[in-house]
Each structure stands twice: as structure tokens, then as C-alpha cells.
């Protein structure tokens, strides 16, 4: 009998013992230490290292409820989904995810490459660091993991087998509630609005019936459009980065859903980074450099995604109708409409819902934070309501710029 034959929630000392007895990654003479390093909303993340050699790995364990709140009771199967998806993504997008070493279905944990030489991108963006390779890396990741898992490319029975393996109902329910519903009606009464903005949010979000209707349409698109094996939570907190390397982590929300859910999350979270820089950088040169880089990156994310998507379609499509003139353009236009819609949804939910982003919450000056939130929410409404009008990166950045003009700094 081993201590690890039955599930329990591990503490750091248990994780060190786990690494010593259950993994063959460290030499017998290793002197192992472990520390809990996670600050996410859902799981427990441990770093284990050998005090002699410095060699290290990450152990990620799923608990029966989300870390952020016991109200979210979640199947620990999410850890299987995460480890299998990271393995698959590693094949589709080599070099852009951490190496996966082991999945343990009893302990509901997985063991992967330690990326301590990288930083979480959201934190780096709050510090106003720039990453010139990001747009190229993230668009390669998205095109390879998304288009290559669609019916356009995969044999249809193979695609349906994947779809069946990654249904992920509980994690999808979180998104259906937190992203697609609660920002617009607070029906579970758990939204968390910055108090000085409550009256504005009530008038401009909760009382906008036309916006609720568009959110409802997008919600049903999320629930029914089994388009690609999406990451499902592709925000800047799910990305480890350093100047010459990007690694996408945390695909536990993966399921067959609309491609625009991933692309829209990337764009929205870059907009959060922009609003933080706009609110907090006073030095003109630093401000111009950071905001200029974010704007260029938003444009490149959309435009490189477009061009790589169409090129990969030409190379990889197997569906009999795929090369019908006009079909790829029609398909991509739908993806870009979803991208705009999800950009707006993510902007709303991170501001009024329970899962906030540091880009906004770290803006210490109340007036500046109010303005940043209103810029995001005003742009969001346009992204959602006019989502069919977004075709290029320039279209996305124009909405940001025109919205900012409505909120002059005082
Ligand atoms: C209850 S989980 C809250 C949020 O954290 C995750 O990272 C997802 O973004 C989810 O919506
Ligand atoms: Mg996560």
C-alpha cells in the first residue's frame, strides 16, 4: 500500500514525498523540497526541486472545489483533460506548451516542466514589459491547435471521437455563467462591481436589453458550435513568457467550442494591458513605447491569425467542400465576428464579475480606475453589438481608440 493509492489533497511535504516515491524524474540521492506557488482561481500548483542540483518540476493537483469559492464543485477529471490537451497541443504547436511528464488519475494531479525562467504574462504586462515575439507565437499556437482540430482538417469521425472525450460540462458551465450570463443580469447575485462604478454599470450594462439579447445569442453559439478543440481560458494569466519564448498553460477548460472564444480572450486581455498602461504610465516615452507595442500586437494578433489561418487551410484542409471558392472566407468571417463578440464578453466579465484581472484592480487611483473600467465596458458593448463589422486588426484598434476619445482624462 502506498500513501498515494487513494486521493487526498496534498500539502507541500506530501508533494515532495510524491515526487520521491511516484516519479522517476529525480535521482535517488535527490534532496527534494516543495512549495505551493499557485495563485489561480481553481487548482493547487506545487514546485518541487532538488536542493543539490536545482532540478525542478511542477505538480498540479485538482481539488474537489475551486480555490476561489466552494460554490464551484468541479470534477477532478479536469486534470485529465488538462494533461491530455497539453500533450496534444505539444504535438500540434511544438515548443509552445510545457512538456507533460505524467498524469495520475488517482491523485488527480499531473507533473510538467517547470517554467520558472518564464513569468506569467499578465504580471509582466502590469509591469509594462513588452514581448515582440508574442503575436507571432500566439497566432501560431491558435491556428495550429484550432484549425487543425476542426472538421475542415480532421476526418469527421476522428473529430467526433475527440469531441466526445472532451465534453467538460462543469468547466463549460462556469464559462456559460461567468462570461456569457452574469455580467448582463447578475442572476446569481454574485457579481463584484467596483463600488464607485455601480450606478454606471447598472445603467449601461444591466439595463441594456439589446446587449442582453446579443449575449444570449453568443451564449448559445458557445454551447452549440462544436467547431474546434479550444483552450477555453486563453487569457494572459494562462501564458508563461520571456523575450524569446511563449508557453501556453492551463487548458483545463478545453472542449469543442467556437474558435473565437480563444482569439477573443487574447484580444480582450491585451486591451486590459493597454488600459492599465494608459491609466498608470506617466513618463511619455515609456507610455508611447508600451501602448504602441500593445496596439501593434492587437493588430498583429488579428492579422497574423487571418493570414496563417488561410495559409494553413490551403495546406491542411481535407473536407470535400473546403476549397469551394468563398467557403474559407465565409468561415473566417464567422470566426472574426465571434472574436469580436468574445472580446466584448471577456471585457465585461472581468470588470463586473467575480474573477477580476490585476490589470484593472491594481489601478490605485479611483478616478483612473473608473475611467479604465468605463473604457473597457463601452468598447465591449460595441464589440458585442457590432461584431459582424470586425474583419482586420485595424477594426479592433479603431474601436479602442474611438472609445478612449469619449473619456478624456481629467
Ligand atoms: C471559478 S473560476 C473563475 C475563472 O478562473 C478561470 O481562470 C476562468 O477564467 C474562470 O472563469
Ligand atoms: Mg487557469
Tab-separated table of C-alpha atoms in Angstrom, residues 11-264:
chain	number	residue	atom	x	y	z
A	11	UNK	CA	0.404	19.679	1.210
A	12	UNK	CA	3.977	20.610	0.161
A	13	UNK	CA	5.574	17.822	2.255
A	14	UNK	CA	3.234	15.273	0.628
A	15	UNK	CA	4.219	16.548	-2.808
A	16	UNK	CA	7.923	16.125	-2.016
A	17	UNK	CA	7.191	12.545	-0.880
A	18	UNK	CA	5.097	12.012	-4.013
A	19	UNK	CA	7.958	13.153	-6.231
A	20	UNK	CA	10.389	10.903	-4.325
A	21	UNK	CA	8.246	7.753	-4.486
A	22	UNK	CA	5.952	8.112	-7.521
A	23	UNK	CA	8.143	9.829	-10.125
A	24	UNK	CA	11.291	8.599	-11.796
A	25	UNK	CA	12.412	12.103	-12.692
A	26	UNK	CA	14.886	12.702	-9.841
A	27	UNK	CA	17.993	10.644	-8.924
A	28	UNK	CA	17.831	8.555	-5.686
A	29	UNK	CA	20.196	10.933	-3.878
A	30	UNK	CA	17.993	13.957	-4.579
A	31	UNK	CA	17.119	16.132	-1.584
A	32	UNK	CA	13.609	17.260	-2.528
A	33	UNK	CA	11.721	20.317	-1.319
A	34	UNK	CA	8.274	21.535	-2.382
A	35	UNK	CA	6.364	24.783	-2.196
A	36	UNK	CA	2.807	25.753	-3.169
A	37	UNK	CA	3.126	28.578	-5.712
A	38	UNK	CA	-0.355	28.834	-7.255
A	39	UNK	CA	-2.442	31.981	-7.152
A	40	UNK	CA	-5.091	30.926	-9.675
A	41	UNK	CA	-8.803	30.511	-9.079
A	42	UNK	CA	-9.123	26.748	-9.269
A	43	UNK	CA	-6.188	24.386	-8.530
A	44	UNK	CA	-3.111	23.836	-6.356
A	45	UNK	CA	0.285	24.264	-8.016
A	46	UNK	CA	3.474	22.984	-6.394
A	47	UNK	CA	7.077	23.481	-7.388
A	48	UNK	CA	9.328	20.567	-6.397
A	49	UNK	CA	13.093	20.897	-6.595
A	50	UNK	CA	16.267	19.060	-5.722
A	51	UNK	CA	18.300	21.141	-3.285
A	52	UNK	CA	21.512	19.592	-4.667
A	53	UNK	CA	21.097	20.048	-8.405
A	54	UNK	CA	18.375	22.685	-8.637
A	55	UNK	CA	16.419	20.354	-10.994
A	56	UNK	CA	12.686	21.054	-10.672
A	57	UNK	CA	9.208	20.096	-11.882
A	58	UNK	CA	5.670	21.365	-11.361
A	59	UNK	CA	2.941	19.220	-9.771
A	60	UNK	CA	-0.598	20.492	-10.344
A	61	UNK	CA	-3.410	18.954	-8.311
A	62	UNK	CA	-7.143	19.410	-8.724
A	63	UNK	CA	-9.268	19.741	-5.596
A	64	UNK	CA	-12.977	18.837	-5.407
A	65	UNK	CA	-13.980	22.513	-5.359
A	66	UNK	CA	-12.499	25.640	-6.928
A	67	UNK	CA	-9.976	27.512	-4.859
A	68	UNK	CA	-11.777	30.827	-5.387
A	69	UNK	CA	-15.055	29.544	-3.858
A	70	UNK	CA	-16.570	26.293	-2.519
A	71	UNK	CA	-19.665	27.139	-4.572
A	72	UNK	CA	-17.896	25.688	-7.635
A	73	UNK	CA	-17.942	21.892	-7.180
A	74	UNK	CA	-15.839	20.555	-10.053
A	75	UNK	CA	-14.937	17.090	-11.294
A	76	UNK	CA	-11.256	16.345	-10.798
A	77	UNK	CA	-11.406	14.915	-14.358
A	78	UNK	CA	-10.339	18.413	-15.399
A	79	UNK	CA	-6.801	17.341	-14.555
A	80	UNK	CA	-7.019	14.500	-17.118
A	81	UNK	CA	-8.328	16.957	-19.684
A	82	UNK	CA	-5.509	19.391	-18.968
A	83	UNK	CA	-2.739	16.801	-19.174
A	84	UNK	CA	-4.095	15.168	-22.350
A	85	UNK	CA	-4.705	18.511	-24.041
A	86	UNK	CA	-1.219	19.788	-23.202
A	87	UNK	CA	0.197	16.613	-24.742
A	88	UNK	CA	-1.917	17.078	-27.872
A	89	UNK	CA	-1.121	20.791	-28.111
A	90	UNK	CA	2.581	19.949	-27.788
A	91	UNK	CA	2.246	17.887	-30.983
A	92	UNK	CA	0.165	20.479	-32.851
A	93	UNK	CA	2.190	23.508	-31.711
A	94	UNK	CA	5.685	22.261	-30.781
A	95	UNK	CA	7.592	24.405	-28.304
A	96	UNK	CA	4.561	26.466	-27.293
A	97	UNK	CA	3.395	24.434	-24.254
A	98	UNK	CA	5.275	22.922	-21.279
A	99	UNK	CA	6.372	19.284	-21.528
A	100	UNK	CA	3.954	16.905	-19.768
A	101	UNK	CA	5.650	14.110	-17.801
A	102	UNK	CA	2.831	12.241	-16.029
A	103	UNK	CA	-0.887	12.180	-15.301
A	104	UNK	CA	-2.031	10.423	-12.133
A	105	UNK	CA	-5.798	9.686	-12.176
A	106	UNK	CA	-5.811	8.555	-8.507
A	107	UNK	CA	-4.248	11.709	-7.079
A	108	UNK	CA	-5.834	13.878	-9.822
A	109	UNK	CA	-2.528	15.522	-10.448
A	110	UNK	CA	-0.188	15.991	-13.350
A	111	UNK	CA	3.533	16.636	-13.495
A	112	UNK	CA	5.027	19.005	-16.025
A	113	UNK	CA	8.020	21.105	-16.995
A	114	UNK	CA	8.895	23.907	-14.567
A	115	UNK	CA	8.783	27.229	-16.369
A	116	UNK	CA	10.296	29.313	-13.559
A	117	UNK	CA	12.616	31.013	-16.050
A	118	UNK	CA	9.453	32.500	-17.621
A	119	UNK	CA	6.974	34.907	-15.996
A	120	UNK	CA	3.182	34.975	-16.055
A	121	UNK	CA	2.356	37.343	-18.904
A	122	UNK	CA	-0.332	39.287	-17.020
A	123	UNK	CA	2.154	40.199	-14.286
A	124	UNK	CA	4.765	41.201	-16.879
A	125	UNK	CA	2.213	43.384	-18.668
A	126	UNK	CA	1.198	45.077	-15.414
A	127	UNK	CA	4.910	45.907	-15.101
A	128	UNK	CA	4.720	47.211	-18.699
A	129	UNK	CA	7.213	44.800	-20.218
A	130	UNK	CA	6.967	44.231	-23.965
A	131	UNK	CA	7.309	40.966	-25.902
A	132	UNK	CA	7.949	41.497	-29.619
A	133	UNK	CA	7.529	37.776	-30.483
A	134	UNK	CA	4.201	37.310	-28.731
A	135	UNK	CA	1.860	37.964	-31.662
A	136	UNK	CA	3.757	35.533	-33.878
A	137	UNK	CA	3.831	32.809	-31.200
A	138	UNK	CA	0.208	33.079	-30.052
A	139	UNK	CA	-1.153	33.132	-33.609
A	140	UNK	CA	0.869	30.022	-34.496
A	141	UNK	CA	-0.487	28.353	-31.343
A	142	UNK	CA	-4.078	29.314	-32.134
A	143	UNK	CA	-4.049	28.407	-35.810
A	144	UNK	CA	-2.341	25.058	-35.163
A	145	UNK	CA	-4.434	23.967	-32.191
A	146	UNK	CA	-7.726	25.358	-33.508
A	147	UNK	CA	-7.920	24.962	-37.290
A	148	UNK	CA	-6.146	21.584	-37.147
A	149	UNK	CA	-8.805	20.155	-34.788
A	150	UNK	CA	-11.824	21.280	-36.868
A	151	UNK	CA	-13.952	19.283	-39.297
A	152	UNK	CA	-12.182	21.278	-42.002
A	153	UNK	CA	-8.998	19.303	-41.376
A	154	UNK	CA	-9.775	16.194	-39.315
A	155	UNK	CA	-11.610	13.156	-40.628
A	156	UNK	CA	-15.086	13.720	-39.191
A	157	UNK	CA	-15.332	10.538	-37.096
A	158	UNK	CA	-11.915	11.260	-35.608
A	159	UNK	CA	-13.085	14.770	-34.728
A	160	UNK	CA	-16.239	13.418	-33.083
A	161	UNK	CA	-14.160	10.964	-31.033
A	162	UNK	CA	-12.114	13.893	-29.715
A	163	UNK	CA	-15.285	15.886	-29.086
A	164	UNK	CA	-16.713	13.008	-27.006
A	165	UNK	CA	-13.510	12.753	-24.965
A	166	UNK	CA	-13.525	16.441	-24.003
A	167	UNK	CA	-17.135	17.371	-23.217
A	168	UNK	CA	-16.138	19.120	-19.949
A	169	UNK	CA	-19.640	20.107	-18.719
A	170	UNK	CA	-18.722	21.623	-15.353
A	171	UNK	CA	-15.961	23.887	-16.624
A	172	UNK	CA	-18.206	24.933	-19.530
A	173	UNK	CA	-20.937	25.793	-17.024
A	174	UNK	CA	-18.535	28.183	-15.265
A	175	UNK	CA	-17.944	29.978	-18.562
A	176	UNK	CA	-21.622	29.942	-19.529
A	177	UNK	CA	-22.419	31.648	-16.215
A	178	UNK	CA	-19.437	33.895	-15.543
A	179	UNK	CA	-18.732	35.054	-19.095
A	180	UNK	CA	-21.982	34.755	-21.010
A	181	UNK	CA	-24.748	35.433	-18.455
A	182	UNK	CA	-23.940	37.032	-15.117
A	183	UNK	CA	-22.207	40.172	-16.452
A	184	UNK	CA	-25.515	41.170	-18.036
A	185	UNK	CA	-28.095	40.267	-15.385
A	186	UNK	CA	-26.257	39.273	-12.156
A	187	UNK	CA	-28.823	36.496	-11.835
A	188	UNK	CA	-26.835	34.654	-9.155
A	189	UNK	CA	-26.239	37.898	-7.260
A	190	UNK	CA	-22.504	37.311	-7.006
A	191	UNK	CA	-21.129	39.991	-9.318
A	192	UNK	CA	-18.471	42.162	-7.710
A	193	UNK	CA	-18.653	45.677	-9.124
A	194	UNK	CA	-16.164	48.380	-8.060
A	195	UNK	CA	-18.495	50.363	-5.759
A	196	UNK	CA	-17.950	53.831	-7.315
A	197	UNK	CA	-18.955	52.356	-10.689
A	198	UNK	CA	-22.124	50.524	-9.577
A	199	UNK	CA	-24.648	53.120	-10.760
A	200	UNK	CA	-22.886	53.431	-14.146
A	201	UNK	CA	-22.757	49.640	-14.568
A	202	UNK	CA	-26.412	49.279	-13.616
A	203	UNK	CA	-27.496	51.845	-16.176
A	204	UNK	CA	-25.122	50.902	-19.000
A	205	UNK	CA	-24.886	47.130	-18.632
A	206	UNK	CA	-27.724	45.616	-16.607
A	207	UNK	CA	-30.380	47.875	-18.140
A	208	UNK	CA	-29.304	47.348	-21.763
A	209	UNK	CA	-31.850	44.863	-23.142
A	210	UNK	CA	-30.329	44.900	-26.640
A	211	UNK	CA	-26.976	43.890	-25.136
A	212	UNK	CA	-28.583	41.011	-23.192
A	213	UNK	CA	-30.125	39.716	-26.416
A	214	UNK	CA	-26.730	39.666	-28.154
A	215	UNK	CA	-25.136	37.979	-25.117
A	216	UNK	CA	-27.867	35.329	-25.271
A	217	UNK	CA	-27.128	34.657	-28.952
A	218	UNK	CA	-23.400	34.371	-28.234
A	219	UNK	CA	-24.058	32.047	-25.272
A	220	UNK	CA	-25.960	29.617	-27.475
A	221	UNK	CA	-23.202	29.828	-30.070
A	222	UNK	CA	-20.688	28.874	-27.323
A	223	UNK	CA	-22.848	25.952	-26.195
A	224	UNK	CA	-23.667	24.546	-29.627
A	225	UNK	CA	-20.875	25.389	-32.088
A	226	UNK	CA	-18.526	22.394	-31.685
A	227	UNK	CA	-16.034	23.958	-34.061
A	228	UNK	CA	-12.554	23.219	-32.670
A	229	UNK	CA	-10.815	21.845	-29.596
A	230	UNK	CA	-10.393	25.215	-27.925
A	231	UNK	CA	-8.145	26.067	-24.982
A	232	UNK	CA	-11.134	27.634	-23.260
A	233	UNK	CA	-9.333	30.079	-20.925
A	234	UNK	CA	-6.710	31.781	-23.088
A	235	UNK	CA	-6.096	34.938	-21.059
A	236	UNK	CA	-2.685	36.409	-20.193
A	237	UNK	CA	-2.707	34.563	-16.848
A	238	UNK	CA	-2.606	31.311	-18.859
A	239	UNK	CA	0.607	32.290	-20.623
A	240	UNK	CA	4.189	31.996	-19.396
A	241	UNK	CA	6.542	34.239	-21.313
A	242	UNK	CA	10.098	35.524	-21.651
A	243	UNK	CA	11.538	37.568	-24.510
A	244	UNK	CA	12.328	34.599	-26.772
A	245	UNK	CA	9.751	32.062	-25.575
A	246	UNK	CA	5.980	31.773	-25.091
A	247	UNK	CA	4.361	28.804	-23.323
A	248	UNK	CA	0.616	28.383	-23.070
A	249	UNK	CA	-0.593	26.597	-19.918
A	250	UNK	CA	-3.836	25.680	-18.121
A	251	UNK	CA	-6.098	24.173	-20.828
A	252	UNK	CA	-8.446	22.611	-18.267
A	253	UNK	CA	-11.450	24.442	-19.804
A	254	UNK	CA	-10.785	22.768	-23.171
A	255	UNK	CA	-13.759	21.420	-25.122
A	256	UNK	CA	-15.167	21.563	-28.649
A	257	UNK	CA	-16.358	25.154	-28.914
A	258	UNK	CA	-16.100	28.242	-31.116
A	259	UNK	CA	-12.607	29.296	-32.231
A	260	UNK	CA	-13.490	32.915	-31.460
A	261	UNK	CA	-13.587	32.082	-27.757
A	262	UNK	CA	-9.794	31.711	-27.725
A	263	UNK	CA	-8.966	34.527	-30.132
A	264	UNK	CA	-11.356	36.939	-28.392
